[in-house]
Structures are given as C-alpha cells and as structure tokens.
Amino acid sequence: LTPQYVAIAVKRELGDRADLGDFSAHSLRSGYVTTARAGGLDWGSIMEQTRHKRLETVEPKELAEILHKSTPG
C-alpha cells in the first residue's frame, strides 16, 4: 500500500467525520506494529508487511512500550 492509497482509503471510510490531518500512513503503520506485536506476531512477519529492513527501525518507541508492558513488576 502506498501512503497515497492509505489516505484515499481513510478519507473514503471516514468522510467528513474526521480531519485527515489526524491520520497518516505512518501512524497507521505504527498502530499495526504495536497491535501485531502485542498479538504475538513475530518481528519477521511484521517487517515483511511494513517493508522495514532492520529491526532497529521498526518503531523503537512501540518496541519499548511493548517490552515495558510485558515486563513483570
């Protein structure tokens, strides 16, 4: 999916209900990474979907948040 297609799809679904300035391909991809990882999907599958080449570039803040949530205490 291209960023332009994502913007078109979001606009089509939400219409006048939301400002497209609140959405971007990046924020949707970030949400996908967080949701997929929290649901147990492996990093390789996530990176294949998002087209990331290095693990370090797969949303480090989401990684930190996921790891924090999974740490006891």
Short mmCIF file of N, CA and C in Angstrom, two decimals:
data_model
loop_
_atom_site.label_atom_id
_atom_site.label_comp_id
_atom_site.label_asym_id
_atom_site.label_seq_id
_atom_site.Cartn_x
_atom_site.Cartn_y
_atom_site.Cartn_z
N LEU A 1 0.83 -1.19 0.00
CA LEU A 1 0.00 0.00 0.00
C LEU A 1 0.87 1.25 0.00
N THR A 2 0.50 2.18 -0.79
CA THR A 2 1.23 3.45 -0.81
C THR A 2 0.60 4.41 0.20
N PRO A 3 1.36 5.39 0.66
CA PRO A 3 0.78 6.39 1.57
C PRO A 3 -0.43 7.09 0.95
N GLN A 4 -0.38 7.32 -0.36
CA GLN A 4 -1.49 7.99 -1.04
C GLN A 4 -2.75 7.13 -1.01
N TYR A 5 -2.59 5.82 -1.23
CA TYR A 5 -3.74 4.92 -1.20
C TYR A 5 -4.35 4.87 0.20
N VAL A 6 -3.49 4.84 1.21
CA VAL A 6 -3.98 4.82 2.59
C VAL A 6 -4.80 6.08 2.87
N ALA A 7 -4.31 7.23 2.45
CA ALA A 7 -5.04 8.48 2.66
C ALA A 7 -6.40 8.45 1.96
N ILE A 8 -6.43 7.92 0.74
CA ILE A 8 -7.69 7.82 -0.01
C ILE A 8 -8.65 6.87 0.71
N ALA A 9 -8.15 5.72 1.16
CA ALA A 9 -9.00 4.74 1.84
C ALA A 9 -9.56 5.29 3.15
N VAL A 10 -8.72 5.99 3.92
CA VAL A 10 -9.18 6.57 5.19
C VAL A 10 -10.23 7.64 4.91
N LYS A 11 -9.98 8.48 3.93
CA LYS A 11 -10.94 9.53 3.59
C LYS A 11 -12.27 8.92 3.15
N ARG A 12 -12.21 7.87 2.36
CA ARG A 12 -13.42 7.21 1.88
C ARG A 12 -14.22 6.62 3.06
N GLU A 13 -13.53 6.01 4.01
CA GLU A 13 -14.20 5.40 5.15
C GLU A 13 -14.75 6.42 6.15
N LEU A 14 -13.97 7.45 6.42
CA LEU A 14 -14.35 8.41 7.46
C LEU A 14 -15.13 9.61 6.93
N GLY A 15 -14.93 9.92 5.68
CA GLY A 15 -15.64 11.05 5.09
C GLY A 15 -15.42 12.31 5.90
N ASP A 16 -16.51 12.98 6.24
CA ASP A 16 -16.44 14.24 6.98
C ASP A 16 -16.32 14.04 8.49
N ARG A 17 -16.28 12.80 8.94
CA ARG A 17 -16.25 12.54 10.38
C ARG A 17 -14.91 12.82 11.04
N ALA A 18 -13.86 12.93 10.25
CA ALA A 18 -12.55 13.17 10.86
C ALA A 18 -11.69 14.00 9.91
N ASP A 19 -10.79 14.73 10.49
CA ASP A 19 -9.84 15.52 9.72
C ASP A 19 -8.69 14.61 9.30
N LEU A 20 -8.39 14.55 8.01
CA LEU A 20 -7.31 13.69 7.55
C LEU A 20 -5.96 14.11 8.11
N GLY A 21 -5.87 15.32 8.62
CA GLY A 21 -4.64 15.73 9.26
C GLY A 21 -4.33 14.91 10.50
N ASP A 22 -5.34 14.24 11.05
CA ASP A 22 -5.16 13.41 12.23
C ASP A 22 -4.62 12.02 11.89
N PHE A 23 -4.57 11.68 10.61
CA PHE A 23 -4.18 10.35 10.19
C PHE A 23 -3.04 10.43 9.19
N SER A 24 -2.20 9.42 9.20
CA SER A 24 -1.15 9.32 8.19
C SER A 24 -0.81 7.86 8.02
N ALA A 25 -0.16 7.55 6.92
CA ALA A 25 0.29 6.17 6.70
C ALA A 25 1.23 5.76 7.83
N HIS A 26 2.05 6.70 8.30
CA HIS A 26 2.98 6.37 9.39
C HIS A 26 2.23 6.00 10.67
N SER A 27 1.24 6.76 11.04
CA SER A 27 0.54 6.46 12.30
C SER A 27 -0.24 5.16 12.19
N LEU A 28 -0.77 4.86 11.03
CA LEU A 28 -1.47 3.59 10.85
C LEU A 28 -0.49 2.42 10.88
N ARG A 29 0.67 2.61 10.28
CA ARG A 29 1.69 1.56 10.30
C ARG A 29 2.20 1.35 11.72
N SER A 30 2.38 2.42 12.44
CA SER A 30 2.82 2.34 13.83
C SER A 30 1.80 1.56 14.66
N GLY A 31 0.53 1.86 14.45
CA GLY A 31 -0.53 1.13 15.16
C GLY A 31 -0.54 -0.34 14.79
N TYR A 32 -0.28 -0.63 13.52
CA TYR A 32 -0.21 -2.03 13.08
C TYR A 32 0.92 -2.75 13.80
N VAL A 33 2.10 -2.13 13.86
CA VAL A 33 3.26 -2.75 14.51
C VAL A 33 2.93 -3.06 15.96
N THR A 34 2.38 -2.09 16.67
CA THR A 34 2.06 -2.27 18.08
C THR A 34 1.04 -3.39 18.27
N THR A 35 -0.03 -3.36 17.49
CA THR A 35 -1.10 -4.35 17.62
C THR A 35 -0.61 -5.74 17.24
N ALA A 36 0.13 -5.83 16.14
CA ALA A 36 0.62 -7.13 15.69
C ALA A 36 1.57 -7.74 16.70
N ARG A 37 2.47 -6.94 17.23
CA ARG A 37 3.45 -7.47 18.20
C ARG A 37 2.76 -7.86 19.50
N ALA A 38 1.83 -7.02 19.96
CA ALA A 38 1.10 -7.35 21.19
C ALA A 38 0.27 -8.61 21.01
N GLY A 39 -0.15 -8.88 19.77
CA GLY A 39 -0.92 -10.08 19.48
C GLY A 39 -0.05 -11.31 19.24
N GLY A 40 1.27 -11.13 19.33
CA GLY A 40 2.17 -12.27 19.25
C GLY A 40 2.79 -12.52 17.88
N LEU A 41 2.55 -11.65 16.92
CA LEU A 41 3.13 -11.82 15.59
C LEU A 41 4.64 -11.61 15.67
N ASP A 42 5.40 -12.44 14.98
CA ASP A 42 6.85 -12.34 15.04
C ASP A 42 7.35 -11.13 14.25
N TRP A 43 8.55 -10.65 14.64
CA TRP A 43 9.12 -9.46 14.03
C TRP A 43 9.35 -9.63 12.54
N GLY A 44 9.75 -10.83 12.10
CA GLY A 44 9.98 -11.07 10.68
C GLY A 44 8.74 -10.83 9.85
N SER A 45 7.61 -11.33 10.33
CA SER A 45 6.34 -11.13 9.61
C SER A 45 5.93 -9.67 9.61
N ILE A 46 6.13 -9.01 10.73
CA ILE A 46 5.79 -7.58 10.81
C ILE A 46 6.65 -6.79 9.84
N MET A 47 7.94 -7.06 9.83
CA MET A 47 8.86 -6.33 8.97
C MET A 47 8.58 -6.60 7.49
N GLU A 48 8.16 -7.80 7.18
CA GLU A 48 7.79 -8.11 5.80
C GLU A 48 6.60 -7.25 5.37
N GLN A 49 5.62 -7.12 6.25
CA GLN A 49 4.42 -6.33 5.94
C GLN A 49 4.73 -4.83 5.83
N THR A 50 5.56 -4.33 6.75
CA THR A 50 5.84 -2.90 6.78
C THR A 50 7.01 -2.50 5.88
N ARG A 51 7.71 -3.49 5.36
CA ARG A 51 8.87 -3.29 4.48
C ARG A 51 10.07 -2.68 5.20
N HIS A 52 10.14 -2.86 6.51
CA HIS A 52 11.34 -2.44 7.24
C HIS A 52 12.45 -3.43 6.94
N LYS A 53 13.66 -2.93 6.83
CA LYS A 53 14.82 -3.78 6.54
C LYS A 53 15.61 -4.15 7.79
N ARG A 54 15.56 -3.29 8.81
CA ARG A 54 16.31 -3.53 10.05
C ARG A 54 15.36 -3.46 11.24
N LEU A 55 15.57 -4.34 12.19
CA LEU A 55 14.73 -4.38 13.39
C LEU A 55 14.78 -3.05 14.14
N GLU A 56 15.93 -2.40 14.14
CA GLU A 56 16.09 -1.14 14.88
C GLU A 56 15.19 -0.04 14.36
N THR A 57 14.73 -0.16 13.12
CA THR A 57 13.90 0.90 12.54
C THR A 57 12.41 0.62 12.66
N VAL A 58 12.05 -0.52 13.26
CA VAL A 58 10.64 -0.85 13.40
C VAL A 58 10.11 -0.19 14.66
N GLU A 59 9.79 1.08 14.53
CA GLU A 59 9.14 1.84 15.61
C GLU A 59 9.75 1.57 16.99
N PRO A 60 10.95 2.07 17.26
CA PRO A 60 11.59 1.81 18.55
C PRO A 60 10.73 2.17 19.76
N LYS A 61 9.93 3.25 19.66
CA LYS A 61 9.13 3.60 20.84
C LYS A 61 8.05 2.56 21.09
N GLU A 62 7.47 1.96 20.01
CA GLU A 62 6.48 0.91 20.21
C GLU A 62 7.14 -0.32 20.80
N LEU A 63 8.33 -0.62 20.35
CA LEU A 63 9.07 -1.75 20.90
C LEU A 63 9.28 -1.55 22.40
N ALA A 64 9.71 -0.36 22.78
CA ALA A 64 9.94 -0.07 24.20
C ALA A 64 8.65 -0.19 24.99
N GLU A 65 7.55 0.28 24.42
CA GLU A 65 6.25 0.20 25.12
C GLU A 65 5.81 -1.25 25.28
N ILE A 66 5.96 -2.03 24.23
CA ILE A 66 5.58 -3.44 24.29
C ILE A 66 6.43 -4.18 25.31
N LEU A 67 7.74 -3.93 25.27
CA LEU A 67 8.63 -4.60 26.22
C LEU A 67 8.31 -4.19 27.65
N HIS A 68 7.98 -2.91 27.85
CA HIS A 68 7.63 -2.43 29.19
C HIS A 68 6.37 -3.13 29.70
N LYS A 69 5.38 -3.28 28.84
CA LYS A 69 4.13 -3.92 29.24
C LYS A 69 4.32 -5.39 29.55
N SER A 70 5.29 -6.03 28.89
CA SER A 70 5.47 -7.47 29.08
C SER A 70 6.43 -7.79 30.21
N THR A 71 7.03 -6.76 30.82
CA THR A 71 7.96 -6.97 31.91
C THR A 71 7.22 -7.01 33.23
N PRO A 72 7.41 -8.06 34.02
CA PRO A 72 6.72 -8.12 35.31
C PRO A 72 7.18 -6.99 36.23
N GLY A 73 6.27 -6.53 37.04
CA GLY A 73 6.64 -5.55 38.04
C GLY A 73 6.16 -4.25 37.71
#
